[in-house]
Short mmCIF file of C-alpha atoms in Angstrom, two decimals:
data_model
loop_
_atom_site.label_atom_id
_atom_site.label_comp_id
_atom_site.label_asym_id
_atom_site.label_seq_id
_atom_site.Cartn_x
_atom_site.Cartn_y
_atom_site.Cartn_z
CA UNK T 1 142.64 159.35 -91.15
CA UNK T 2 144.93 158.01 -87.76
CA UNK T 3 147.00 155.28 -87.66
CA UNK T 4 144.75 152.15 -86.78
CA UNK T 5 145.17 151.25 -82.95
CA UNK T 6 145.50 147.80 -81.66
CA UNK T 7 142.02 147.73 -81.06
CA UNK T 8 141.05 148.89 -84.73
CA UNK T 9 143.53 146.19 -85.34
CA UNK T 10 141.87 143.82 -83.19
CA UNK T 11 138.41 144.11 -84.61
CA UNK T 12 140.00 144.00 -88.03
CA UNK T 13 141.04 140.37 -87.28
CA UNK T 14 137.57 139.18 -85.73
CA UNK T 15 136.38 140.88 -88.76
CA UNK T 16 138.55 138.49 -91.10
CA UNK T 17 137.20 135.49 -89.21
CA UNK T 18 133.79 136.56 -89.10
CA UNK T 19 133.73 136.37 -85.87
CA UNK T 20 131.53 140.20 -85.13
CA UNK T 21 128.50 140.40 -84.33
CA UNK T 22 126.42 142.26 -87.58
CA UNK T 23 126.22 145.61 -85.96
CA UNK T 24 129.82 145.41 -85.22
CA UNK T 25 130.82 144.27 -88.78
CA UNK T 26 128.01 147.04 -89.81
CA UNK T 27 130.02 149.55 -88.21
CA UNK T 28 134.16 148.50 -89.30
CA UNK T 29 132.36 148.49 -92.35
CA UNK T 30 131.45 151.99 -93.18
CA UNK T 31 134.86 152.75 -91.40
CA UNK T 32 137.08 151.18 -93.88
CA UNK T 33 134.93 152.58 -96.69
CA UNK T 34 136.39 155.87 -95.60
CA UNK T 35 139.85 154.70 -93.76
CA UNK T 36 142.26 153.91 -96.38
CA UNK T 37 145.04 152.64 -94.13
CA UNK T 38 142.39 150.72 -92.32
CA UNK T 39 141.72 149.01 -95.22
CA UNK T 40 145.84 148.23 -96.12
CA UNK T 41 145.62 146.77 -92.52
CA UNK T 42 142.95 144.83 -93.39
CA UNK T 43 144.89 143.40 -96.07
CA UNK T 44 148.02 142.61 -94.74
CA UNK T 45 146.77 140.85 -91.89
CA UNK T 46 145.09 138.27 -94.66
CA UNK T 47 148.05 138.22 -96.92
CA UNK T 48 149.38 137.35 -93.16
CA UNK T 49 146.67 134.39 -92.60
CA UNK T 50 146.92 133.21 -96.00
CA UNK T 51 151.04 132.51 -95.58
CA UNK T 52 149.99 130.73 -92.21
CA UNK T 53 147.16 128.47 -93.80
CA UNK T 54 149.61 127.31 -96.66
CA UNK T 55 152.57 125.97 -94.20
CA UNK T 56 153.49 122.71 -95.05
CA UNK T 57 152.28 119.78 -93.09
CA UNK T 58 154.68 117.11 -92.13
CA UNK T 59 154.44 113.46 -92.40
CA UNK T 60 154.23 111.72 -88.82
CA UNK T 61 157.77 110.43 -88.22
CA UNK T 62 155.92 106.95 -86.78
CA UNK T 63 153.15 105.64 -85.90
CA UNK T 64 151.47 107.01 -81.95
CA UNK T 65 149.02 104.05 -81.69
CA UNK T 66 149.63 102.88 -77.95
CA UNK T 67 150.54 99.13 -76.43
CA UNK T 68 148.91 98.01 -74.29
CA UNK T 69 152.18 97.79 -72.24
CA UNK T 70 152.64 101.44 -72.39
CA UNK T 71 149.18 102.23 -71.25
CA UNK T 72 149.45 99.62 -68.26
CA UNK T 73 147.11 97.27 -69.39
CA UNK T 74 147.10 93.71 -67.57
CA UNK T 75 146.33 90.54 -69.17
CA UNK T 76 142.98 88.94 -67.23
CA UNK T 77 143.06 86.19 -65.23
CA UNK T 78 141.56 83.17 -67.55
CA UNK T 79 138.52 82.27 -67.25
CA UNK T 80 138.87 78.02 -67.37
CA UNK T 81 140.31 77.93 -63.97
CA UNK T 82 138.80 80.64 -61.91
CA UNK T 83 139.36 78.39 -58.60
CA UNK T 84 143.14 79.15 -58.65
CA UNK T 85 142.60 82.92 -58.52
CA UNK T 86 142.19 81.56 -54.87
CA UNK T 87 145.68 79.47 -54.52
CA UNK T 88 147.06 82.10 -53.33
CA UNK T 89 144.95 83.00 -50.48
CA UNK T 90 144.82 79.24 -49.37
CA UNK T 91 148.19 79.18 -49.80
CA UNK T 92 148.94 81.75 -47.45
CA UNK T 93 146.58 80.48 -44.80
CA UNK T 94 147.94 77.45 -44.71
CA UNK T 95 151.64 78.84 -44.44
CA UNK T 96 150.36 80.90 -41.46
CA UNK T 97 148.83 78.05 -39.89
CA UNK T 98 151.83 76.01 -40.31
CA UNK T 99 154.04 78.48 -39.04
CA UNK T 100 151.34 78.91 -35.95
CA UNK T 101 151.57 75.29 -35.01
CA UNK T 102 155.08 74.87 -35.26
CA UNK T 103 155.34 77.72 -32.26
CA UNK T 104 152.91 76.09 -30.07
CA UNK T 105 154.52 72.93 -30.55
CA UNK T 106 157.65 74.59 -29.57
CA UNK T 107 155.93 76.21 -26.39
CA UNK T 108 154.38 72.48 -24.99
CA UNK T 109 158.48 71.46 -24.02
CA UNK T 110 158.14 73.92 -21.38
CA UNK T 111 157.53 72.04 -18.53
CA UNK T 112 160.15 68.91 -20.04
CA UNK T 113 162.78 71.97 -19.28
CA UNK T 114 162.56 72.73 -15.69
CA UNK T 115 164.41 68.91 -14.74
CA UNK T 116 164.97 68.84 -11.53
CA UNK T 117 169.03 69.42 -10.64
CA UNK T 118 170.91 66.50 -9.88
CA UNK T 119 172.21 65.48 -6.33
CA UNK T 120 175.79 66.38 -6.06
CA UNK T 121 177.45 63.45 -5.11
CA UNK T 122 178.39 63.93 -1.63
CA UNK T 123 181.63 61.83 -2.06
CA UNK T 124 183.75 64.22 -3.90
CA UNK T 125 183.91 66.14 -0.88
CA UNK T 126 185.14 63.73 1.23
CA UNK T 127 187.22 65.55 3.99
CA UNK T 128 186.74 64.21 7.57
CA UNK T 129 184.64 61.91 7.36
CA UNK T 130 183.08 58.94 6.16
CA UNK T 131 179.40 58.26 4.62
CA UNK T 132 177.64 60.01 7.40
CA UNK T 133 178.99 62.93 7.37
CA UNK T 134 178.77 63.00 3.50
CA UNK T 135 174.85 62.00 3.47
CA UNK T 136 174.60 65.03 5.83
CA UNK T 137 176.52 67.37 3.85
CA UNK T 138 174.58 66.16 0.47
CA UNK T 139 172.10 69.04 -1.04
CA UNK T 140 168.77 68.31 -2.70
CA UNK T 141 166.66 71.39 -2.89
CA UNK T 142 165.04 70.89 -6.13
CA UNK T 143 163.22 67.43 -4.81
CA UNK T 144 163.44 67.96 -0.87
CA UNK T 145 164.54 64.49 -0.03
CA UNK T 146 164.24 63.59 3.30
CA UNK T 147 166.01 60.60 4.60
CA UNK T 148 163.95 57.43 4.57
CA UNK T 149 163.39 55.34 7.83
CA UNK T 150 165.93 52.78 6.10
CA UNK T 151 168.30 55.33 5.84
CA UNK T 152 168.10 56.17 9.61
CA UNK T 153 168.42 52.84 10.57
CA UNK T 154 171.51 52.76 8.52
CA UNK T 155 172.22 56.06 9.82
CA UNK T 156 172.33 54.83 13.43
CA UNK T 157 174.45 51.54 13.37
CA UNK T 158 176.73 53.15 11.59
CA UNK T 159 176.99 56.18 14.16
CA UNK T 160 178.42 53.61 16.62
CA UNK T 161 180.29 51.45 14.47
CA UNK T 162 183.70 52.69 13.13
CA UNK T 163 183.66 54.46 9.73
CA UNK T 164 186.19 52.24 8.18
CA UNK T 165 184.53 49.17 8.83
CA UNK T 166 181.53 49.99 5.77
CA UNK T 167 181.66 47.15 3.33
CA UNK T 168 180.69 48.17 -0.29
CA UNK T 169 177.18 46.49 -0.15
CA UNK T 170 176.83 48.52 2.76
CA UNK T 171 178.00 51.81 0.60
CA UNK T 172 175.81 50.94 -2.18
CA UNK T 173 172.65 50.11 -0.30
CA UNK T 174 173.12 53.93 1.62
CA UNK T 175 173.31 55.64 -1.89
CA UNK T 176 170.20 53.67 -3.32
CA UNK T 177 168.57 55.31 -0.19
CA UNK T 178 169.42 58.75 -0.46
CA UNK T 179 169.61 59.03 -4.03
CA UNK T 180 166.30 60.77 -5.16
CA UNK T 181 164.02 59.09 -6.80
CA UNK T 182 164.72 59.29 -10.85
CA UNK T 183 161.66 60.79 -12.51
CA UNK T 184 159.54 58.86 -14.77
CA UNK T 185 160.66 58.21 -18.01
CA UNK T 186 158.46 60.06 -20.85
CA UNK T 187 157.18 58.21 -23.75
CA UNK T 188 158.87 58.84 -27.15
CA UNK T 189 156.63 61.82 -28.37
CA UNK T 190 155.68 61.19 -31.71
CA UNK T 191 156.54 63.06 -34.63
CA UNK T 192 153.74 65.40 -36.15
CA UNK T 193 153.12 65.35 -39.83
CA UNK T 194 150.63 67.42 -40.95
CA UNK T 195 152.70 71.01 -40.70
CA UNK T 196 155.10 69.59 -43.08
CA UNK T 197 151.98 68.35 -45.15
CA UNK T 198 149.78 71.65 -44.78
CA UNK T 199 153.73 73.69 -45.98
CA UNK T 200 153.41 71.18 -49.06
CA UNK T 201 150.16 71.83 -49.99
CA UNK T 202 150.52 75.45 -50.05
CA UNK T 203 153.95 75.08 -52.13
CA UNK T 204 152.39 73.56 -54.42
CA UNK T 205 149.15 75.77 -54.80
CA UNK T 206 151.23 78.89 -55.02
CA UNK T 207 153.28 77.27 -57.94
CA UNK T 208 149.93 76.32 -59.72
CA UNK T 209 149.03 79.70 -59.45
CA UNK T 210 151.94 81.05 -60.25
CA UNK T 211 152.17 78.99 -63.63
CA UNK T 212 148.58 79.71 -64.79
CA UNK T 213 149.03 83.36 -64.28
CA UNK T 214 152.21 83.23 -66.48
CA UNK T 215 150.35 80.91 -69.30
CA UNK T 216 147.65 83.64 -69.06
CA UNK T 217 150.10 86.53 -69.73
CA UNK T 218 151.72 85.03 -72.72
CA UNK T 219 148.33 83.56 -74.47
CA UNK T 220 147.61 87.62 -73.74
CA UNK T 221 150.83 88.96 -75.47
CA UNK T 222 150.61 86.37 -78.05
CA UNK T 223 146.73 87.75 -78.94
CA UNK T 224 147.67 91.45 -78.64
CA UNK T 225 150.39 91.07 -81.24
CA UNK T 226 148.10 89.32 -83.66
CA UNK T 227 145.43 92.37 -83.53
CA UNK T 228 148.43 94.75 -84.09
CA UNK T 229 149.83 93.09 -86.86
CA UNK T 230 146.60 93.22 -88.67
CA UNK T 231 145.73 96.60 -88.41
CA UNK T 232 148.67 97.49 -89.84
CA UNK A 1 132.31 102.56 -87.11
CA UNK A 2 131.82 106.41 -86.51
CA UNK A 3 133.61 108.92 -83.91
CA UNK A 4 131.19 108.63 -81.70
CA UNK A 5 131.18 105.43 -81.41
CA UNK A 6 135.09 104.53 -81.36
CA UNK A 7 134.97 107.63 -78.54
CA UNK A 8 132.10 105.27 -76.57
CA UNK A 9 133.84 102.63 -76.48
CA UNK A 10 137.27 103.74 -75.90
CA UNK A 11 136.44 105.17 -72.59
CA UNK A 12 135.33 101.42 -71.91
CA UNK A 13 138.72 100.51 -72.24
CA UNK A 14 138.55 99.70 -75.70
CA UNK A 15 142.56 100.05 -76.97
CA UNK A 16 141.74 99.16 -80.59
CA UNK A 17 138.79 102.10 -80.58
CA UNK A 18 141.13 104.04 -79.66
CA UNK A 19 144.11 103.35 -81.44
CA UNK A 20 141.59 104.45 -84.30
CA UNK A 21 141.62 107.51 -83.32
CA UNK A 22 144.96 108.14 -82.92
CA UNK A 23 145.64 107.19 -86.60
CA UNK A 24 143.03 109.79 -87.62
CA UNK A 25 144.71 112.52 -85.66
CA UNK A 26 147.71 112.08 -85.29
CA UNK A 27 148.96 113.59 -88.16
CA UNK A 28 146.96 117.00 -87.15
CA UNK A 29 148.44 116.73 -83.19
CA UNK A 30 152.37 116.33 -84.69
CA UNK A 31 152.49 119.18 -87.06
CA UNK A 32 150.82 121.28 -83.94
CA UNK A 33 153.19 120.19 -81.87
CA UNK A 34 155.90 120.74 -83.86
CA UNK A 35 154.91 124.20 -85.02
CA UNK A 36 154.98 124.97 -81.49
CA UNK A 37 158.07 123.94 -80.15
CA UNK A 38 160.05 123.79 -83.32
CA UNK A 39 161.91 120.54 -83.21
CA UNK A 40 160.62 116.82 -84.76
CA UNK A 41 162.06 114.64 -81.68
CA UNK A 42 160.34 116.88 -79.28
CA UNK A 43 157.44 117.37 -81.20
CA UNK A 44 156.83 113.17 -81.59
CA UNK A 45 157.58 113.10 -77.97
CA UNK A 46 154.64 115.56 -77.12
CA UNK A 47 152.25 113.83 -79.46
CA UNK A 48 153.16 110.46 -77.88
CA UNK A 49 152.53 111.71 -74.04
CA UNK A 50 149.55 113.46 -75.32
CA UNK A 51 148.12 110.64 -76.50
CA UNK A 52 148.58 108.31 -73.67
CA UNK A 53 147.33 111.15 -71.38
CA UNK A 54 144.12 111.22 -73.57
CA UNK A 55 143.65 107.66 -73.42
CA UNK A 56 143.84 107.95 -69.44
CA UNK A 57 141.93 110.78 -69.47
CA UNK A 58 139.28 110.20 -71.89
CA UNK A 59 136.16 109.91 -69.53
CA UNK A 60 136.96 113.69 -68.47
CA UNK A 61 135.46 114.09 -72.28
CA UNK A 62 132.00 115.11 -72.28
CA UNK A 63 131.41 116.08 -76.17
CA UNK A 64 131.82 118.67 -78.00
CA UNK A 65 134.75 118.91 -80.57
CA UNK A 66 136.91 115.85 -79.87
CA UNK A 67 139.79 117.66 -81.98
CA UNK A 68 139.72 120.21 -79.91
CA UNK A 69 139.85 118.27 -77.18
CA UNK A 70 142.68 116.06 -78.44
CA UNK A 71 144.80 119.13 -79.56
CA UNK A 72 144.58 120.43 -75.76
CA UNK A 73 146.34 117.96 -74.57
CA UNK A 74 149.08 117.95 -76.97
CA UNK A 75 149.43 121.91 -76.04
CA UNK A 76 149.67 120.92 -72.92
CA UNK A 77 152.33 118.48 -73.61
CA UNK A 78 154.02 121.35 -75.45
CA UNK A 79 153.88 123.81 -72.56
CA UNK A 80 155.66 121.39 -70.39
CA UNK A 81 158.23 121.28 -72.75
CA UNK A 82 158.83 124.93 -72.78
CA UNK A 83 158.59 125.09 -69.25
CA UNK A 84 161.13 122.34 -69.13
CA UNK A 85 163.37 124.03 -71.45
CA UNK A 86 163.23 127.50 -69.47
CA UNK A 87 164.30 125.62 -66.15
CA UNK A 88 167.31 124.04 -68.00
CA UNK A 89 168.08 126.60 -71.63
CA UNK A 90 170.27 124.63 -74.02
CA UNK A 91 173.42 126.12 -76.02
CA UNK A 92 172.93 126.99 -79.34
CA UNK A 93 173.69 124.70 -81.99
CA UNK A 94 173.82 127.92 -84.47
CA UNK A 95 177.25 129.97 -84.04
CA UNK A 96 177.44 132.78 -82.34
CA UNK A 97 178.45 136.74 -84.09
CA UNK A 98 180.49 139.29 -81.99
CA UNK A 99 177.08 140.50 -80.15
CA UNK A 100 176.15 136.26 -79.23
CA UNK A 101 173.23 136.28 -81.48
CA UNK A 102 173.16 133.70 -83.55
CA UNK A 103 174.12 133.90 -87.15
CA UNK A 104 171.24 132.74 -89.41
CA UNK A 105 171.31 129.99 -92.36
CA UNK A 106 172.07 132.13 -95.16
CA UNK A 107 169.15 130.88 -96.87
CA UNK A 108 166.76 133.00 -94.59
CA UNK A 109 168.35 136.25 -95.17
CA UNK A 110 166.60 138.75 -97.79
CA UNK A 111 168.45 139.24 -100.61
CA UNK A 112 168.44 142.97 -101.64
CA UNK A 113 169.80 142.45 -105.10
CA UNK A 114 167.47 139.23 -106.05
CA UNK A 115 165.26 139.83 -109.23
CA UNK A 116 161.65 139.90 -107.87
CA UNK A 117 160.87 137.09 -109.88
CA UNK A 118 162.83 134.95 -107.74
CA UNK A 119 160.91 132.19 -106.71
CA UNK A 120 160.48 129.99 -102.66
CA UNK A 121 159.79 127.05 -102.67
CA UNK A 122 157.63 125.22 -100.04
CA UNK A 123 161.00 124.66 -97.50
CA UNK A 124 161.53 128.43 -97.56
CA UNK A 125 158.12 129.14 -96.61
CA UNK A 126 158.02 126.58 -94.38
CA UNK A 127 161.39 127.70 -92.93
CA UNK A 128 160.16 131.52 -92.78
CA UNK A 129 157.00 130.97 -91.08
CA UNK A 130 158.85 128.55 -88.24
CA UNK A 131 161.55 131.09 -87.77
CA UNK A 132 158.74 133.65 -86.78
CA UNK A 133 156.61 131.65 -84.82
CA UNK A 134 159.19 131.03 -82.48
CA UNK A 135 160.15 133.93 -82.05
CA UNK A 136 156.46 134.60 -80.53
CA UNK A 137 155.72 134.59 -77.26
CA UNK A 138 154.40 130.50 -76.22
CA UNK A 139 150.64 131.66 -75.37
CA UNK A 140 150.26 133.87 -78.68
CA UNK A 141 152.21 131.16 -80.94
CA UNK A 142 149.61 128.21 -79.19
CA UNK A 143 146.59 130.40 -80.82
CA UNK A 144 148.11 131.35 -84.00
CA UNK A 145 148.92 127.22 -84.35
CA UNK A 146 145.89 126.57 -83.84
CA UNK A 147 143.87 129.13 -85.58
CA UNK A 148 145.60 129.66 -88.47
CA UNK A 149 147.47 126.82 -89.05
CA UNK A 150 145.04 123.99 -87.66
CA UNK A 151 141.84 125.92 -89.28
CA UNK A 152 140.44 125.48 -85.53
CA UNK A 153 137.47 128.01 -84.75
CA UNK A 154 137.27 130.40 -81.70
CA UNK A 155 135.56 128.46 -79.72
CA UNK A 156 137.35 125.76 -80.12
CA UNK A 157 140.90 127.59 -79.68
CA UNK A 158 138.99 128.41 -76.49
CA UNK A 159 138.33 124.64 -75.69
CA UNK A 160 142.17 123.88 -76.54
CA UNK A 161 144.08 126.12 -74.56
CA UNK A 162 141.04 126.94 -71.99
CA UNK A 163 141.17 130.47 -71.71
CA UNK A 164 138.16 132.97 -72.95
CA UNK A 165 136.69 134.02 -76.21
CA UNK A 166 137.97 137.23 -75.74
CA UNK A 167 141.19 136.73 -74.58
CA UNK A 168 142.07 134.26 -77.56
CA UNK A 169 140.51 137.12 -80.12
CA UNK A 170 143.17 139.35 -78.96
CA UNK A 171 146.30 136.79 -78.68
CA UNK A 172 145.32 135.98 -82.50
CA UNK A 173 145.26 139.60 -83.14
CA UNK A 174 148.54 140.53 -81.93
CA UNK A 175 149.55 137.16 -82.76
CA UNK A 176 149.18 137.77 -86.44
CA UNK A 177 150.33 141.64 -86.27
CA UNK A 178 153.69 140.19 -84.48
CA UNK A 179 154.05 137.91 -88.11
CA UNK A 180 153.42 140.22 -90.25
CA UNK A 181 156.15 142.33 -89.21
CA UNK A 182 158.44 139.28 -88.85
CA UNK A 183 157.52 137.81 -92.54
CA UNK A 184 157.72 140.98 -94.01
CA UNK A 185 161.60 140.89 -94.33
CA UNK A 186 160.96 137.40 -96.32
CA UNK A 187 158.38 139.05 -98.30
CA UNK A 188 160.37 139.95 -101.48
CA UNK A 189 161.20 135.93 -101.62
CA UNK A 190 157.62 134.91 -102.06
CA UNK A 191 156.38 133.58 -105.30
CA UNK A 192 155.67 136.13 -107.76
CA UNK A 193 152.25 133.98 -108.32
CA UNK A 194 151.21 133.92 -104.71
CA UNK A 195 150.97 137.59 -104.98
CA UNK A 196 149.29 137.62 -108.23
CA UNK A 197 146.52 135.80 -106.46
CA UNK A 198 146.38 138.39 -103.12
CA UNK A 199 145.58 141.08 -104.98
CA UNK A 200 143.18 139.87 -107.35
CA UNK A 201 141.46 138.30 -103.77
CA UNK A 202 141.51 142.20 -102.76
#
């Protein structure tokens, strides 16, 4: 007789779970008809599984049925006003589209920008001379005037004619011929409406969808808290 | 409704189905739990993630035993415990003796001079068995659980913790040799009756 070895002790515990095949249980069997320590092996490893099998099973401390909050479950969209599952999207669109307009509109005042500069009045210079020398010296580069036969005419007279005896007519008729001719006054642009409608429209849509979604999610809450109250 | 069916339509999404199941085996998924790591609040924390991470899981079932199935993912929970607990090891709430072990509850030291008719009642074995289970290595105290305490066959103690038929034959081998040795110091406190009834078995 020898001291069983971990693989005696091995097929000992198959052996207690049936778990040989019938030539190996064949065999263990005539071997612990002759091996008495085999055999007190044998029984202390099922004095061993019998402690196991009687431990005490505990009560569940609470109950491990899930929510569906914890398993990430999302309450569906309802079914009565499918259409607004689309607010969104439309609402969007017409946000980009109002923002779109609103920077080409912004991009047409280009050309009211580039006004042409205005004629520095050749009078605040004034040193040494009189009108002639002042229509001369004036600068107009932006509108290229050139002087007008009128203002040649007046130009010449006054060549020859002393500088201090201009009257005022005479002043103001000379700067209504060099002064450049005023642009053309624009007409009042009117004011567009329909950004400031097509923003509207898509507040509103996102708050409609906003406020179905969130009726949806409570009638869903409301439901699931029903079922778990009656199952328990 | 039967299993099969609550299983069906669970992995449709069914909560209800499946809360079904949980309340048939839960109680079965707990006391593994806690038999493996030892502790209640850990134990009903493991059960909980096991369970969710069936429910998200549950198409990967394919048949077969859905127990088994169920109490692999609760050892799984439990071995992410353990490996939790062996990155970060927690002090002792027992108090340490002159060599820092720590000195035992009285009540789970033999008593040399007891009469031998001394009776233990169900918290002493339970306590007993728990105090050697733990000190078992995690991958032999998984099969024991399982095996011996869960009444699961090989096969599926092969299912649950996914390793071969041979390999869990010898875990629950040593498994059980290991708790021998460690219950035999509580052996004198079993009930004189339980021993009455081993060796008229033999």
């Amino acid at each position: 007789m020898t001291t069983p070895t971990l693989h005696d002790l091995e097929k000992i515990s198959a052996y207690l779970d049936g778990q040989l095949s019938p030539a190996e249980r064949a065999r263990l069997d005539s071997r612990l008809a002759a091996d008495p320590e085999l055999r007190a092996a044998l029984d202390d490893l099922r004095q061993t599984r019998t402690l196991l099998r009687r431990t005490p099973r505990r009560r569940v401390p609470r109950d491990f049925t899930l929510t569906p909050k914890s398993v990430g479950i999302r309450p569906p969209v309802p079914r009565l006003v499918p259409a607004l599952g689309w607010a969104s999207a439309v609402a969007l669109l017409l946000f980009v589209c109002t923002l779109g307009t609103n920077f080409v509109s912004l991009g047409g005042l280009g050309p009211m920008a580039a006004a042409p500069k205005a004629v520095a009045p050749a009078f605040s210079r004034g040193v040494g001379g009189g009108p002639v020398e002042a229509v001369q010296a004036t600068a107009a580069p932006a509108s290229e005037v050139t002087p007008t036969p009128e203002v040649a005419n007046l130009l010449a007279p006054q060549v020859a004619a002393t500088p201090e005896a201009t009257t005022p007519a005479d002043m103001h008729a000379l700067e209504q011929a060099v002064r450049p001719p005023s642009p053309p006054a624009e007409p009042a642009r009117p004011i567009k409406l329909w950004p400031f409608i097509f923003l509207g429209l898509a507040i509103l849509l996102g708050l409609a969808a906003f406020s179905v979604r969130w009726s949806s999610i409570l009638a869903f809450r409301r439901k699931a808290g029903k079922n778990v109250r009656h199952d328990q | 409704m039967d299993e099969t069916a609550l299983i069906r339509s669970a992995q449709r999404g069914n909560l209800e189905a499946f809360n079904r199941l949980v309340l048939a085996y839960q109680d079965a998924l707990f006391n593994t739990a806690l038999r493996i790591l030892g502790d209640e609040d850990l134990a009903a924390d493991a059960t909980q993630e096991a369970f969710l991470s069936a429910f998200r899981g549950l198409n990967g079932y394919r048949g077969g035993s859905f127990r088994a199935w169920l109490l692999r993912t609760v050892t799984n929970a439990c071995y992410d415990e353990l490996r939790r607990q062996k990155r970060r090891p927690t002090t002792p709430l027992e108090p340490l003796n002159e060599d820092d072990e720590e000195i035992e509850a009285p009540r789970w030291l033999a008593d040399p001079g007891g009469s031998p008719e001394m009776q233990m009642d169900q918290a002493e074995l339970e306590h007993a068995i728990q105090h050697c289970l733990e000190a078992l290595p995690a991958d032999f105290r998984a099969v024991v659980v399982l095996a011996d305490i869960q009444g699961l066959d090989y096969a599926e103690v092969a299912i649950a913790i996914r390793k071969p038929l041979g390999t869990i034959k010898s875990r629950l081998a040593r498994a059980r040799l290991r708790l021998r040795e460690c219950l035999q110091g509580f052996w004198e406190l079993l009930p004189a009756a339980f021993r009455l009834e081993e060796e008229s078995a033999a």
